[in-house]
mmCIF file of C-alpha atoms and ligand atoms in Angstrom:
data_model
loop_
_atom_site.group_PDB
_atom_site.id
_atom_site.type_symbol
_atom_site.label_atom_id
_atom_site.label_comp_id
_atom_site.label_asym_id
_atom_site.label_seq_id
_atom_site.Cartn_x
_atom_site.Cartn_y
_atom_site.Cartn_z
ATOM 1 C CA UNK A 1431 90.677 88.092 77.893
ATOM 2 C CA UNK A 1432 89.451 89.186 81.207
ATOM 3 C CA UNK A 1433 92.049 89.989 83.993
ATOM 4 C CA UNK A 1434 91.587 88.309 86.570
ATOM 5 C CA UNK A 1435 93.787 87.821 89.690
ATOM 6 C CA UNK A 1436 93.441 86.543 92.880
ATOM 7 C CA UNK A 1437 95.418 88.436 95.547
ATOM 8 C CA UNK A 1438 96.226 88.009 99.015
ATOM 9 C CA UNK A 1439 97.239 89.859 101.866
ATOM 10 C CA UNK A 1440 99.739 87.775 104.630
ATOM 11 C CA UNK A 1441 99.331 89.214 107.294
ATOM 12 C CA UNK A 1442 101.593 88.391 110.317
ATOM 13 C CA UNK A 1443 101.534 88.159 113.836
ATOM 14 C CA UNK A 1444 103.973 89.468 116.931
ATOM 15 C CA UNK A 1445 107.596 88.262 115.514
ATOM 16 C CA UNK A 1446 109.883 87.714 118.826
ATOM 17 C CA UNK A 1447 113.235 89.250 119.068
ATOM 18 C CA UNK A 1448 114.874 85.552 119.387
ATOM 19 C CA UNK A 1449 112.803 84.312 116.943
ATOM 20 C CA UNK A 1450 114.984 82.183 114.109
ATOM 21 C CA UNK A 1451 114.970 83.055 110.697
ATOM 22 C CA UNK A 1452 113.749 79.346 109.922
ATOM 23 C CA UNK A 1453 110.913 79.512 112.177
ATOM 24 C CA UNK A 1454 109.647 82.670 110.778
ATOM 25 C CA UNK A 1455 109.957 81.091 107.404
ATOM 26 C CA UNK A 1456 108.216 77.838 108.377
ATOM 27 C CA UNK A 1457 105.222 81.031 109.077
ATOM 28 C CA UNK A 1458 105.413 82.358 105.937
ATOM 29 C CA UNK A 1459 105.041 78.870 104.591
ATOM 30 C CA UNK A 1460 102.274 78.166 106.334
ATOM 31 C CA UNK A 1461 100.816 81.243 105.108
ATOM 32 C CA UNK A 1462 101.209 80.116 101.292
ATOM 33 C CA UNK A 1463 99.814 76.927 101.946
ATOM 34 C CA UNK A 1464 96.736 78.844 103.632
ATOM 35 C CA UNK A 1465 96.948 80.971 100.084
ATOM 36 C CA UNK A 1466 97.222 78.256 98.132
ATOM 37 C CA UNK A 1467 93.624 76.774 99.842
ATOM 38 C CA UNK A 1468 91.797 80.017 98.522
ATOM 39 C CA UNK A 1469 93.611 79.719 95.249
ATOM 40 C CA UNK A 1470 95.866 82.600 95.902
ATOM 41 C CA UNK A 1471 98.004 83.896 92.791
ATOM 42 C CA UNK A 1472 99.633 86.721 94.637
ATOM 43 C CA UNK A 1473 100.598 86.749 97.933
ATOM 44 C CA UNK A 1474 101.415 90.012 100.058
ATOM 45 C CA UNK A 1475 103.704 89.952 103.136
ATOM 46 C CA UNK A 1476 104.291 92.751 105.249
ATOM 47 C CA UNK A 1477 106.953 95.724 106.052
ATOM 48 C CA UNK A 1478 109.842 93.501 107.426
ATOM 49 C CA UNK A 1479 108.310 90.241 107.387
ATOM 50 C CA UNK A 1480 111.375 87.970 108.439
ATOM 51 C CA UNK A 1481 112.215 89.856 111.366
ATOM 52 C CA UNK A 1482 110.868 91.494 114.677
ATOM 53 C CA UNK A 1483 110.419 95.143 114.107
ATOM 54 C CA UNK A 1484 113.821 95.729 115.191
ATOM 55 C CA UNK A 1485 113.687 99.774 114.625
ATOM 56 C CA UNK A 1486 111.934 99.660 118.222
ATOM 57 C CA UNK A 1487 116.050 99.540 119.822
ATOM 58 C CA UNK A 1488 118.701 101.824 119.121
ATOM 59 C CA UNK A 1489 121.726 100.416 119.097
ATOM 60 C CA UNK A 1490 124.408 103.325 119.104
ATOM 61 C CA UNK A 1491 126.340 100.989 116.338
ATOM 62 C CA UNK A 1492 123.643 100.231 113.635
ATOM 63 C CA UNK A 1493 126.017 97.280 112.306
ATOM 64 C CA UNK A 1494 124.900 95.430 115.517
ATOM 65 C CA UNK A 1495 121.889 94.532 113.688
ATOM 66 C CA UNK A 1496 123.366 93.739 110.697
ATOM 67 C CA UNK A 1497 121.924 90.153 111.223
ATOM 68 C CA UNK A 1498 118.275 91.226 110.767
ATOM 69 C CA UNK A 1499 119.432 92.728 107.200
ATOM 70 C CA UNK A 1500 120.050 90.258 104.041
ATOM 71 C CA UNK A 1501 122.714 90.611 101.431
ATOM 72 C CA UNK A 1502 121.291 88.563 98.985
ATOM 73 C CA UNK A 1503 117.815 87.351 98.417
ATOM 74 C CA UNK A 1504 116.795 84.439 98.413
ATOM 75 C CA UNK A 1505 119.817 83.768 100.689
ATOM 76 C CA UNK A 1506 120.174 80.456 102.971
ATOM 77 C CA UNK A 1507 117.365 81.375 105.482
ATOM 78 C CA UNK A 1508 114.665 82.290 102.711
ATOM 79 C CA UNK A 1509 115.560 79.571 99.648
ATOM 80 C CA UNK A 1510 112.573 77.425 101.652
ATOM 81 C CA UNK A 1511 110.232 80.715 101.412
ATOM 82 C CA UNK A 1512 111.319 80.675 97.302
ATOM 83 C CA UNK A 1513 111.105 76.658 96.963
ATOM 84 C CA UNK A 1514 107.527 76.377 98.309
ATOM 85 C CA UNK A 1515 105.689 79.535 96.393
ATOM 86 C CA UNK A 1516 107.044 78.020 93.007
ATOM 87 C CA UNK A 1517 106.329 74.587 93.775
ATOM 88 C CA UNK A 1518 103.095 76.524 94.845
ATOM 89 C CA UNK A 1519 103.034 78.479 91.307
ATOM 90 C CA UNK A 1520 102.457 81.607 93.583
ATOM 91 C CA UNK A 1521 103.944 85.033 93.518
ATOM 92 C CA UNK A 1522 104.707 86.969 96.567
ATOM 93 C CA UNK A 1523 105.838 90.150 98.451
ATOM 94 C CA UNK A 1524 108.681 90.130 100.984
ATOM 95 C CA UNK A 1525 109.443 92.623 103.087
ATOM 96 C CA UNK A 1526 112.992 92.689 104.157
ATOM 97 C CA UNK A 1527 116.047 94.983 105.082
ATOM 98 C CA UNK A 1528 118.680 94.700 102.821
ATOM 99 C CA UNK A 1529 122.169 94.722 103.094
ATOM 100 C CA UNK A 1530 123.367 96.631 99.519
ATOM 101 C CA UNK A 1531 126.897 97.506 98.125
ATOM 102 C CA UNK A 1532 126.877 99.960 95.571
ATOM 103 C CA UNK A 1533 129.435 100.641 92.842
ATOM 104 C CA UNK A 1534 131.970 101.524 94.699
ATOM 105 C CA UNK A 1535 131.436 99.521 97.557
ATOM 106 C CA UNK A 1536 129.567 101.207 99.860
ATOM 107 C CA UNK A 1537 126.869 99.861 101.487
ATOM 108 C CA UNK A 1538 123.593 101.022 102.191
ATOM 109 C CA UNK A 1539 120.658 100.093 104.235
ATOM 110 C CA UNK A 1540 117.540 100.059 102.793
ATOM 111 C CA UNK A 1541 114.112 98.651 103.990
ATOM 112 C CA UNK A 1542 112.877 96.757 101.167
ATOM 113 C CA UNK A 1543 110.450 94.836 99.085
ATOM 114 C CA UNK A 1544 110.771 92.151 96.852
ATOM 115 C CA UNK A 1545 108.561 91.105 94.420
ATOM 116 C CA UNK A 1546 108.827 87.816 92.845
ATOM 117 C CA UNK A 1547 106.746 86.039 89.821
ATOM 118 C CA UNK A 1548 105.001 82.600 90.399
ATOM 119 C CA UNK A 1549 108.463 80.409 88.906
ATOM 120 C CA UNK A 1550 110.460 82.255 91.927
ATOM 121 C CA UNK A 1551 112.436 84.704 89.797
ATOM 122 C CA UNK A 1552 112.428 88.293 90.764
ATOM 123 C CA UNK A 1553 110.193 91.047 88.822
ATOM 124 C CA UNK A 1554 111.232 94.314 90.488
ATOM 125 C CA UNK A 1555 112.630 95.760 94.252
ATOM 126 C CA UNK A 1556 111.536 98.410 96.116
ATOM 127 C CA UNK A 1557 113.396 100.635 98.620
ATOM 128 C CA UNK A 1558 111.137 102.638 101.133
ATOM 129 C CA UNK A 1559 111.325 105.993 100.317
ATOM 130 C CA UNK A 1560 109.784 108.081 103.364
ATOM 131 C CA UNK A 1561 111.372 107.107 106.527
ATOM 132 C CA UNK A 1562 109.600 107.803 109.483
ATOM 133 C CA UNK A 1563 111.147 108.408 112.868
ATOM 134 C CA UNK A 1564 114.399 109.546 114.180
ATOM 135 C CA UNK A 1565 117.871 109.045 113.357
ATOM 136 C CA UNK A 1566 119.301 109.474 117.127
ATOM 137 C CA UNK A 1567 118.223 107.848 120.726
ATOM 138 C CA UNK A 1568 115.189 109.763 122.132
ATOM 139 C CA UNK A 1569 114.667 107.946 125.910
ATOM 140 C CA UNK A 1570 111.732 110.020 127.130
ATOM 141 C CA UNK A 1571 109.796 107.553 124.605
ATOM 142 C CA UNK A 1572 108.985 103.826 126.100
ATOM 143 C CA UNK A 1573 110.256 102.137 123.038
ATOM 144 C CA UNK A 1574 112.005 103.906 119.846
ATOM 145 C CA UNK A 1575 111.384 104.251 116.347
ATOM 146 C CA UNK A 1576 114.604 104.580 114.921
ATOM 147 C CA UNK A 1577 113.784 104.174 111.117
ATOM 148 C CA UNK A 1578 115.833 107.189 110.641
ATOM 149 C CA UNK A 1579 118.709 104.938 112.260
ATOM 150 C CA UNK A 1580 119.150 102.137 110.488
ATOM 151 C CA UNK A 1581 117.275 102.920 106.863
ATOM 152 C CA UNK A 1582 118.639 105.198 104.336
ATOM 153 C CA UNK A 1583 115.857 106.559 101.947
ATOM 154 C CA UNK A 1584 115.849 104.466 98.386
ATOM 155 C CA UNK A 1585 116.918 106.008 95.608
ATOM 156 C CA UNK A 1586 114.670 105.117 93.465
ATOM 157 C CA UNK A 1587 111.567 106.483 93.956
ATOM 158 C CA UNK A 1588 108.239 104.757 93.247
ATOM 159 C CA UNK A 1589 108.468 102.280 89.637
ATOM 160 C CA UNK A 1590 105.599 100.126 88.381
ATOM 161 C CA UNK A 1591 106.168 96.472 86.812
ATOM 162 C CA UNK A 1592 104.724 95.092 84.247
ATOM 163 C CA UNK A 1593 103.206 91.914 86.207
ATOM 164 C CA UNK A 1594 100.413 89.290 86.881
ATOM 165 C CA UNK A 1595 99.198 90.844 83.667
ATOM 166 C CA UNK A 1596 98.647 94.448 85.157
ATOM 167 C CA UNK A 1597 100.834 97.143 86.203
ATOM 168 C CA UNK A 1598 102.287 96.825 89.709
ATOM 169 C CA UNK A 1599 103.741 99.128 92.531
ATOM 170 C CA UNK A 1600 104.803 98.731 95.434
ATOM 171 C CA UNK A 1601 105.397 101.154 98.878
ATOM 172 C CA UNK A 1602 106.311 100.373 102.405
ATOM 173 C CA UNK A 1603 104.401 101.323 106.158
ATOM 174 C CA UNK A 1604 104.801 105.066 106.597
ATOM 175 C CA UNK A 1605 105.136 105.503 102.181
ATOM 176 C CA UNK A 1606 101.242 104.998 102.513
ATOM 177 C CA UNK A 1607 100.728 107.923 104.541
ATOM 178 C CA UNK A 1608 101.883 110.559 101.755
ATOM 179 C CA UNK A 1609 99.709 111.276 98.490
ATOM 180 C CA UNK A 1610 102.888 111.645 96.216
ATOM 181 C CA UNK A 1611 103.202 107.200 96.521
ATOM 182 C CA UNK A 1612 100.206 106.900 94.977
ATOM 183 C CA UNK A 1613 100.271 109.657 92.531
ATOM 184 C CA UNK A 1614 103.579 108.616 91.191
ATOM 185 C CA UNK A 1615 102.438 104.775 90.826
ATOM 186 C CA UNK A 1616 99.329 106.751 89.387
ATOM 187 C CA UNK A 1617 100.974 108.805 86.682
ATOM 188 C CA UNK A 1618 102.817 105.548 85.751
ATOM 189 C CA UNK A 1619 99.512 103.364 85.587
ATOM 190 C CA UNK A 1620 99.642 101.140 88.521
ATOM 191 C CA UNK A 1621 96.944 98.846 88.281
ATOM 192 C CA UNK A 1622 97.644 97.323 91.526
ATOM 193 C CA UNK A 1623 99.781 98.715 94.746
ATOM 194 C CA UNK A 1624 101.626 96.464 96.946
ATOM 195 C CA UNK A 1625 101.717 98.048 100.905
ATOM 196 C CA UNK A 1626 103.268 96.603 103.866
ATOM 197 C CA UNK A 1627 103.490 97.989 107.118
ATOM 198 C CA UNK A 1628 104.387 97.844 111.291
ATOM 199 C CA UNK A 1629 102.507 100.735 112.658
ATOM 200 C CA UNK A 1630 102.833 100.583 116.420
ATOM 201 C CA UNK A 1631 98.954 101.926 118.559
ATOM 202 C CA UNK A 1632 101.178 104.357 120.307
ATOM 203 C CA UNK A 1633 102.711 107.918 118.449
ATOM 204 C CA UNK A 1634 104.421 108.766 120.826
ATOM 205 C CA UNK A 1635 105.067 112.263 119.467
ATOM 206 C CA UNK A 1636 101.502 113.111 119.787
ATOM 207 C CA UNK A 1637 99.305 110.398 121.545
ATOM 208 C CA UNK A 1638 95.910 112.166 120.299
ATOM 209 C CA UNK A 1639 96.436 110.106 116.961
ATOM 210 C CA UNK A 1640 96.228 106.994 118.910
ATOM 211 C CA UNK A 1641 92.437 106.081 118.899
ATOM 212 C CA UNK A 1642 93.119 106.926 114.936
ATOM 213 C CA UNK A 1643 95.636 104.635 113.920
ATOM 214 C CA UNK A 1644 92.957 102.610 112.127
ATOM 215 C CA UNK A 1645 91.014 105.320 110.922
ATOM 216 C CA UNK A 1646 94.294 106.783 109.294
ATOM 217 C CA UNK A 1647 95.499 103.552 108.535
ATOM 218 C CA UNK A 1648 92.566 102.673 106.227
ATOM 219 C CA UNK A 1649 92.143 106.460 105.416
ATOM 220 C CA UNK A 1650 94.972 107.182 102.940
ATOM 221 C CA UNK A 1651 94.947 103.700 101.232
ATOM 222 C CA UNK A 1652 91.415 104.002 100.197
ATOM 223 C CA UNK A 1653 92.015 107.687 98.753
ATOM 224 C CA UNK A 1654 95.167 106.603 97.186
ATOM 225 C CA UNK A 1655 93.219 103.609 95.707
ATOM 226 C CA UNK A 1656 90.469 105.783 94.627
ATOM 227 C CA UNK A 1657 92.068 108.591 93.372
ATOM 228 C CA UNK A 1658 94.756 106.763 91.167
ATOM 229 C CA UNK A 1659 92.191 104.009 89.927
ATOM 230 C CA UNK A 1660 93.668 101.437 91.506
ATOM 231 C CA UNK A 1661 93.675 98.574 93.201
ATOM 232 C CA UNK A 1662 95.565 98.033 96.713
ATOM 233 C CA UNK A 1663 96.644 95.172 98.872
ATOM 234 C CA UNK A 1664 97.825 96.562 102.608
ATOM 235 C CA UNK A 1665 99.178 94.239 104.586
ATOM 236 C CA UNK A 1666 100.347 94.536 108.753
ATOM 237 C CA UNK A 1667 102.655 93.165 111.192
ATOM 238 C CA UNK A 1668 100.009 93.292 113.793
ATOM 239 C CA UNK A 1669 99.068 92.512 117.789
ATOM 240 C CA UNK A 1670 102.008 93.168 120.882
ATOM 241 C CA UNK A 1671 105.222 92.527 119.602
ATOM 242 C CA UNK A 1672 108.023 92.680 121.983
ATOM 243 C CA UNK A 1673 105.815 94.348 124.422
ATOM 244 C CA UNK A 1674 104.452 96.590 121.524
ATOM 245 C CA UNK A 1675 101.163 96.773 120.441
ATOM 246 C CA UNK A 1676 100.998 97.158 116.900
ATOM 247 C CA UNK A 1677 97.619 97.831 114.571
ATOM 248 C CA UNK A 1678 96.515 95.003 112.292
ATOM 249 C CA UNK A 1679 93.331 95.092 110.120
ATOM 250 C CA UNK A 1680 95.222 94.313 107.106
ATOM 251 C CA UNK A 1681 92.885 94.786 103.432
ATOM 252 C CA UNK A 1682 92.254 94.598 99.484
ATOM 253 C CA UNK A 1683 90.825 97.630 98.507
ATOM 254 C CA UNK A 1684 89.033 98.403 95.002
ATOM 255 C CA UNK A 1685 89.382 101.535 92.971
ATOM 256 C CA UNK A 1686 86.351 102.496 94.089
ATOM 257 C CA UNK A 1687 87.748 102.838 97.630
ATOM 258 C CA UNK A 1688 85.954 99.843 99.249
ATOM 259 C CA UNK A 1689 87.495 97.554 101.504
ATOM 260 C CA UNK A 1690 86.893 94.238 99.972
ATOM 261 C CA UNK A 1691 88.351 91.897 102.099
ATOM 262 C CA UNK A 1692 90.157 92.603 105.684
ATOM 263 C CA UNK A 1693 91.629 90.604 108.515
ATOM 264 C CA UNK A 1694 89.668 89.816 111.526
ATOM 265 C CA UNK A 1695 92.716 88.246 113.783
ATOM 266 C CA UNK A 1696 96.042 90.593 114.695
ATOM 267 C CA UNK A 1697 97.618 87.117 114.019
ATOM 268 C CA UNK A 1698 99.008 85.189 111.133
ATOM 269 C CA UNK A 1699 95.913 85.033 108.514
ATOM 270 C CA UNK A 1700 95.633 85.151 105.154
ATOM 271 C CA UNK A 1701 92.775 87.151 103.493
ATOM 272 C CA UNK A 1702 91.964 87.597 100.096
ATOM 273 C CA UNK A 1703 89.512 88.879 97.196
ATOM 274 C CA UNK A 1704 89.180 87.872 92.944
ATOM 275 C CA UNK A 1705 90.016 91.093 91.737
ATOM 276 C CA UNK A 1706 89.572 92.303 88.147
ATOM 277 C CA UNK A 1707 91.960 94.371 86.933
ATOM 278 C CA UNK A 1708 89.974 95.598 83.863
ATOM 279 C CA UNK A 1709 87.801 97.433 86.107
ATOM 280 C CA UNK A 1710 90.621 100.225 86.929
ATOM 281 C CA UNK A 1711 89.349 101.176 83.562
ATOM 282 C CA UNK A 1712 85.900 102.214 85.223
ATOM 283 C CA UNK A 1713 88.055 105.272 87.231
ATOM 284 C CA UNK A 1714 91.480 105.629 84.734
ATOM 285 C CA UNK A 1715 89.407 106.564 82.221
ATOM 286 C CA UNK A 1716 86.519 108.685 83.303
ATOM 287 C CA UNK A 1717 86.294 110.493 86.336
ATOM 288 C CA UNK A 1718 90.619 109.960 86.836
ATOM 289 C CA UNK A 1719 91.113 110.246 83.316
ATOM 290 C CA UNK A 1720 94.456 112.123 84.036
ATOM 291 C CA UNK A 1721 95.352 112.330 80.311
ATOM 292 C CA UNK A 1722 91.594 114.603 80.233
ATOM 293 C CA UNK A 1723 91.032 116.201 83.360
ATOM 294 C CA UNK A 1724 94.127 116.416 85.283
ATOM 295 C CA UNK A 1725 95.682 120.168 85.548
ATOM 296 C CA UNK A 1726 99.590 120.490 85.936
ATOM 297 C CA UNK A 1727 100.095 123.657 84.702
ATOM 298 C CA UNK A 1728 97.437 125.016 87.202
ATOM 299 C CA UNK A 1729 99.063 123.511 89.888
ATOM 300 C CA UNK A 1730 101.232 126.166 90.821
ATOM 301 C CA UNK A 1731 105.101 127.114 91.070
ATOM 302 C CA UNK A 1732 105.727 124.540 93.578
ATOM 303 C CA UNK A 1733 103.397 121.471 92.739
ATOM 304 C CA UNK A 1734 105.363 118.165 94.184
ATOM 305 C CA UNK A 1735 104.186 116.167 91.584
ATOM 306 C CA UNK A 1736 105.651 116.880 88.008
ATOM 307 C CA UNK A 1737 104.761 114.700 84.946
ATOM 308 C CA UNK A 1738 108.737 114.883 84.588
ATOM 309 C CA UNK A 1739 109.771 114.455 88.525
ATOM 310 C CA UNK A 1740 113.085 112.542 88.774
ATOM 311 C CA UNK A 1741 113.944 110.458 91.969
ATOM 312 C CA UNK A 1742 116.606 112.265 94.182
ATOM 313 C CA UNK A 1743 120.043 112.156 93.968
ATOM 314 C CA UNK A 1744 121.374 108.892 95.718
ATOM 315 C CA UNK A 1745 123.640 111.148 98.653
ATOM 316 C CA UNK A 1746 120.662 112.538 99.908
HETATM 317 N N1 CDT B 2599 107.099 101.236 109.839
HETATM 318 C C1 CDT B 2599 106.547 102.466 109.669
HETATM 319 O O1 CDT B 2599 106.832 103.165 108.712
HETATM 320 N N2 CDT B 2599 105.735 102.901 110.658
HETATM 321 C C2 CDT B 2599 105.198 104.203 110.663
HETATM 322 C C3 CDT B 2599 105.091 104.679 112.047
HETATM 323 C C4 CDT B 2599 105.017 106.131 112.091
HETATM 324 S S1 CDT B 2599 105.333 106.739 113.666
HETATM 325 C C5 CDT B 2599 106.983 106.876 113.758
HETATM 326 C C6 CDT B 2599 103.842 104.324 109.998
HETATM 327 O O2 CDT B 2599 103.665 105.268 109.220
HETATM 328 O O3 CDT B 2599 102.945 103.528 110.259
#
């Protein structure tokens, strides 16, 4: 049986600040039913798709934003988003911030990804795990990126799923920048990597990298794709948000590294590309064959990437 999948990259538009919850859905909706016209089986949404990219204020008290983070999902505001992909029959991404108590209690914020199956249940969540940024308010800059704020780290590293009859991963905005998300999903098999992101045009910290946002944006996914054998759906919040110019140029990419499909607008579109997952084979198993070729015990004393690397400890 050949596997086959048709995937789909959502990308978004600007998402105002006083935006409502229901109207961004209704986008998201209209998005599906865009999907649904190119016979879509797996949608991808971006980094924090129901939201503005709120991380742009700092608010000395994170809690005041504690209405752009969900406690449970599907909740009220995104039951619509659920109802319409399984009437639909298709699966989807969702980038959210979540809201989550942990044994004890405690809660912890975590900017997240959801990935649910075509009937609307849930297959697997992930937590970003490299938060970019800074934790404290830094004024010389004209708007803030205050990841580091609001976002603890996840504590669960980087998982596959066993889904849409491949092996999936998933990894969030500034995740894509580091070779360790890919490697990990590699060393686990992922067939197919899920990436949203909200990458504003200006770094502040070092404005030189501006003219390269796309370059580096397109740069790392198509080595991670290449060198893991895999295939990878990236997916933006693009154009001026909130006076914010943010890149776009969302894309499938093969495990050969080619773009396959990308965005033309930096508005709400949907792209998307018949991939076959068989042909991760054509990399996994010959020139990434890591069972064959790779070299762990040559990597040195402090190679990053163990066959046997545990997630952190959650108080990190
Ligand atoms: N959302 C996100 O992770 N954005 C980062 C911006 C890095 S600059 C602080 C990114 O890697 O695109």
């Amino acid at each position: 049986m050949p596997r086959h999948l048709i995937v789909g990259a959502g990308q978004l538009g600007p998402i105002a600040r006083d935006e409502s919850k229901a109207r961004v859905v209704e986008r998201l909706i209209a998005l599906l039913h865009d999907a649904s016209d190119q016979a879509v089986e797996l949608l991808v949404f971006p980094e924090l798709a129901l939201t503005t990219f709120f991380p742009r204020w700092y608010v000395g008290d994170a809690t005041e934003f504690d209405h752009y983070f969900h406690r449970e999902m599907p909740d009220g505001d995104t039951q619509p988003l659920f109802d319409a992909a399984k009437e639909l029959r298709i699966g989807f991404a969702l980038g959210f911030a979540e809201l989550a108590p942990d044994d004890g209690g405690t809660l912890h914020r975590y900017n997240t990804y959801t990935l649910v199956d075509r009937d609307g249940t849930e297959i697997g969540r992930f937590r970003k795990v490299h938060i970019p940024g800074h934790a404290g308010h830094e004024p010389w800059r004209q708007f803030q990126h205050a990841e580091r704020h609001y976002f603890e780290p996840g504590p669960d590293g980087f998982e596959v799923w066993k889904a849409f009859d491949g092996i999936v991963g998933m990894a969030l905005c500034n995740d894509r920048r580091w070779s360790e998300t890919y490697r990990v999903m590699g060393l686990q098999g992922a067939e197919l990597i899920l990436i949203g992101y909200n990458t504003p045009l200006h770094y502040y910290p070092d404005p030189t990298q501006n003219a390269l946002a796309g370059f580096h944006n397109h740069l790392v996914m198509q080595s991670g794709a290449y060198q893991n054998g895999s295939f990878i759906v990236g997916v933006a919040k693009g154009g001026i948000e909130e006076g914010v110019d943010s890149l776009a140029q969302s894309v499938i990419i093969a495990p050969s590294g080619q773009i396959i499909a990308q965005a033309i607008t930096t508005g709400d579109e949907v792209v998307s590309a018949r991939i076959d997952l068989d042909f991760t084979a054509t990399y996994k198993g010959m020139l990434f064959d890591f069972e064959r070729y790779r070299m762990p015990h040559y990597y040195g004393r402090i190679a990053a990437v163990r066959d046997d690397a545990q997630p952190p400890p959650r108080e990190i």
